[in-house]
């Protein structure tokens, strides 16, 4: 009796006269996929490097602003724009936002003025508080006192 996995493999194999065309088409599709990954700099999106954000030329002004700010010494884009409450949420948010950005850029639907989305506003606010919490609690409020 044949093993079940052998039956599955045999069912997935193309007929004998189709084998070479299937191999050639598979090779072409694999090559195109690898080319697309290379040309889009896809691996860079897994990093935290700020230069990744400039893969889209429309982010150049934001990058220039950041690179001349005091935050440049201490933070990268993901420190402010991605949640840090857990690793799964961080990479889910990063992937969902990246997919949205890639779709907009591919379809050439970039807005003239880039504005943060509602979901991102809360994330940025939480990260400001996370990093600046000590500073915020160090102030004494003197309003109304003489």
Tab-separated table of C-alpha atoms in Angstrom:
chain	number	residue	atom	x	y	z
A	1	UNK	CA	0.000	0.000	0.000
A	2	UNK	CA	1.265	3.482	-0.886
A	3	UNK	CA	1.793	6.125	1.753
A	4	UNK	CA	-0.801	8.949	1.787
A	5	UNK	CA	1.847	11.635	1.203
A	6	UNK	CA	3.011	9.837	-1.969
A	7	UNK	CA	-0.544	9.952	-3.308
A	8	UNK	CA	-0.725	13.673	-2.638
A	9	UNK	CA	2.585	14.310	-4.388
A	10	UNK	CA	1.506	12.218	-7.375
A	11	UNK	CA	-1.779	14.123	-7.619
A	12	UNK	CA	0.069	17.453	-7.654
A	13	UNK	CA	2.499	16.418	-10.378
A	14	UNK	CA	1.527	17.684	-13.819
A	15	UNK	CA	1.055	15.188	-16.659
A	16	UNK	CA	4.313	14.024	-18.253
A	17	UNK	CA	3.971	16.234	-21.348
A	18	UNK	CA	3.387	19.327	-19.155
A	19	UNK	CA	6.395	18.911	-16.860
A	20	UNK	CA	8.877	21.127	-18.753
A	21	UNK	CA	6.407	23.938	-19.456
A	22	UNK	CA	5.401	23.924	-15.768
A	23	UNK	CA	9.065	24.015	-14.699
A	24	UNK	CA	9.819	26.890	-17.114
A	25	UNK	CA	6.754	28.925	-16.071
A	26	UNK	CA	7.522	28.267	-12.389
A	27	UNK	CA	11.090	29.450	-12.939
A	28	UNK	CA	9.918	32.601	-14.713
A	29	UNK	CA	7.393	33.407	-11.966
A	30	UNK	CA	10.006	32.774	-9.266
A	31	UNK	CA	12.466	35.032	-11.084
A	32	UNK	CA	9.868	37.791	-11.439
A	33	UNK	CA	8.967	37.510	-7.750
A	34	UNK	CA	12.625	37.731	-6.711
A	35	UNK	CA	13.125	40.704	-9.045
A	36	UNK	CA	10.083	42.464	-7.546
A	37	UNK	CA	11.401	41.827	-4.032
A	38	UNK	CA	14.800	43.241	-5.016
A	39	UNK	CA	13.509	46.284	-6.899
A	40	UNK	CA	11.041	47.227	-4.133
A	41	UNK	CA	13.713	46.860	-1.442
A	42	UNK	CA	11.266	44.637	0.441
A	43	UNK	CA	13.808	43.326	2.998
A	44	UNK	CA	14.498	46.898	4.139
A	45	UNK	CA	10.955	47.114	5.512
A	46	UNK	CA	11.835	44.569	8.177
A	47	UNK	CA	14.411	46.933	9.658
A	48	UNK	CA	14.073	50.008	11.833
A	49	UNK	CA	16.326	52.195	9.689
A	50	UNK	CA	14.824	55.622	8.934
A	51	UNK	CA	16.143	55.456	5.373
A	52	UNK	CA	13.520	52.769	4.744
A	53	UNK	CA	10.847	55.446	4.939
A	54	UNK	CA	12.482	57.277	2.030
A	55	UNK	CA	12.018	54.282	-0.294
A	56	UNK	CA	8.961	56.281	-1.314
A	57	UNK	CA	10.267	59.589	-2.595
A	58	UNK	CA	7.263	61.442	-1.175
A	59	UNK	CA	8.579	60.885	2.360
A	60	UNK	CA	11.763	62.868	1.686
A	61	UNK	CA	10.508	66.080	3.395
A	62	UNK	CA	9.532	64.149	6.540
A	63	UNK	CA	12.922	62.426	6.575
A	64	UNK	CA	14.720	65.766	6.145
A	65	UNK	CA	12.737	67.285	9.014
A	66	UNK	CA	13.519	64.325	11.287
A	67	UNK	CA	17.220	64.301	10.329
A	68	UNK	CA	17.577	67.925	11.487
A	69	UNK	CA	15.573	67.502	14.687
A	70	UNK	CA	16.674	66.642	18.216
A	71	UNK	CA	14.876	63.288	17.877
A	72	UNK	CA	17.431	62.149	15.282
A	73	UNK	CA	19.930	61.290	18.027
A	74	UNK	CA	17.532	59.075	19.964
A	75	UNK	CA	14.736	57.752	17.784
A	76	UNK	CA	13.873	56.231	14.452
A	77	UNK	CA	10.555	56.355	12.604
A	78	UNK	CA	9.313	53.128	14.197
A	79	UNK	CA	10.018	54.399	17.704
A	80	UNK	CA	7.180	56.900	17.276
A	81	UNK	CA	4.943	55.490	14.547
A	82	UNK	CA	4.625	51.817	15.580
A	83	UNK	CA	3.058	50.436	18.791
A	84	UNK	CA	5.454	48.993	21.359
A	85	UNK	CA	3.023	47.224	23.682
A	86	UNK	CA	3.969	43.784	22.266
A	87	UNK	CA	5.926	42.305	19.359
A	88	UNK	CA	2.898	40.842	17.572
A	89	UNK	CA	1.023	44.148	17.607
A	90	UNK	CA	4.156	45.996	16.480
A	91	UNK	CA	4.705	43.853	13.394
A	92	UNK	CA	0.970	43.570	12.628
A	93	UNK	CA	0.640	47.371	12.657
A	94	UNK	CA	3.843	47.767	10.645
A	95	UNK	CA	2.701	45.188	8.052
A	96	UNK	CA	-0.820	46.606	7.724
A	97	UNK	CA	0.449	50.166	7.422
A	98	UNK	CA	3.182	49.105	4.994
A	99	UNK	CA	0.701	47.216	2.815
A	100	UNK	CA	-1.532	50.291	2.731
A	101	UNK	CA	1.421	52.511	1.810
A	102	UNK	CA	2.600	50.075	-0.878
A	103	UNK	CA	-0.889	49.918	-2.386
A	104	UNK	CA	-1.255	53.699	-2.450
A	105	UNK	CA	2.218	54.150	-3.943
A	106	UNK	CA	1.737	51.388	-6.547
A	107	UNK	CA	-1.614	52.805	-7.656
A	108	UNK	CA	-0.120	56.327	-7.734
A	109	UNK	CA	-2.761	57.621	-5.283
A	110	UNK	CA	-0.403	59.597	-3.025
A	111	UNK	CA	-2.039	62.642	-1.474
A	112	UNK	CA	-0.423	66.044	-1.961
A	113	UNK	CA	-0.233	66.513	1.789
A	114	UNK	CA	0.629	63.505	3.927
A	115	UNK	CA	-1.420	63.314	7.099
A	116	UNK	CA	-1.290	60.686	9.805
A	117	UNK	CA	-4.327	58.399	9.950
A	118	UNK	CA	-6.585	58.121	12.976
A	119	UNK	CA	-5.052	54.790	14.079
A	120	UNK	CA	-1.586	56.310	13.956
A	121	UNK	CA	-2.478	59.344	16.075
A	122	UNK	CA	-3.079	57.198	19.163
A	123	UNK	CA	0.111	55.224	18.574
A	124	UNK	CA	2.228	58.375	18.276
A	125	UNK	CA	0.610	59.877	21.385
A	126	UNK	CA	1.261	56.703	23.419
A	127	UNK	CA	4.875	56.647	22.266
A	128	UNK	CA	5.393	60.322	23.161
A	129	UNK	CA	4.136	59.553	26.655
A	130	UNK	CA	6.219	56.358	26.846
A	131	UNK	CA	9.459	58.225	26.076
A	132	UNK	CA	8.730	61.541	27.788
A	133	UNK	CA	6.889	60.237	30.862
A	134	UNK	CA	9.670	61.241	33.271
A	135	UNK	CA	9.772	64.765	31.880
A	136	UNK	CA	5.991	65.132	32.038
A	137	UNK	CA	5.842	64.108	35.695
A	138	UNK	CA	8.754	66.351	36.679
A	139	UNK	CA	6.848	69.606	36.129
A	140	UNK	CA	5.170	71.511	38.915
A	141	UNK	CA	2.081	73.337	37.826
A	142	UNK	CA	2.217	76.921	39.025
A	143	UNK	CA	-0.901	78.276	37.349
A	144	UNK	CA	-3.004	80.255	39.765
A	145	UNK	CA	-0.354	80.269	42.500
A	146	UNK	CA	1.283	83.476	43.727
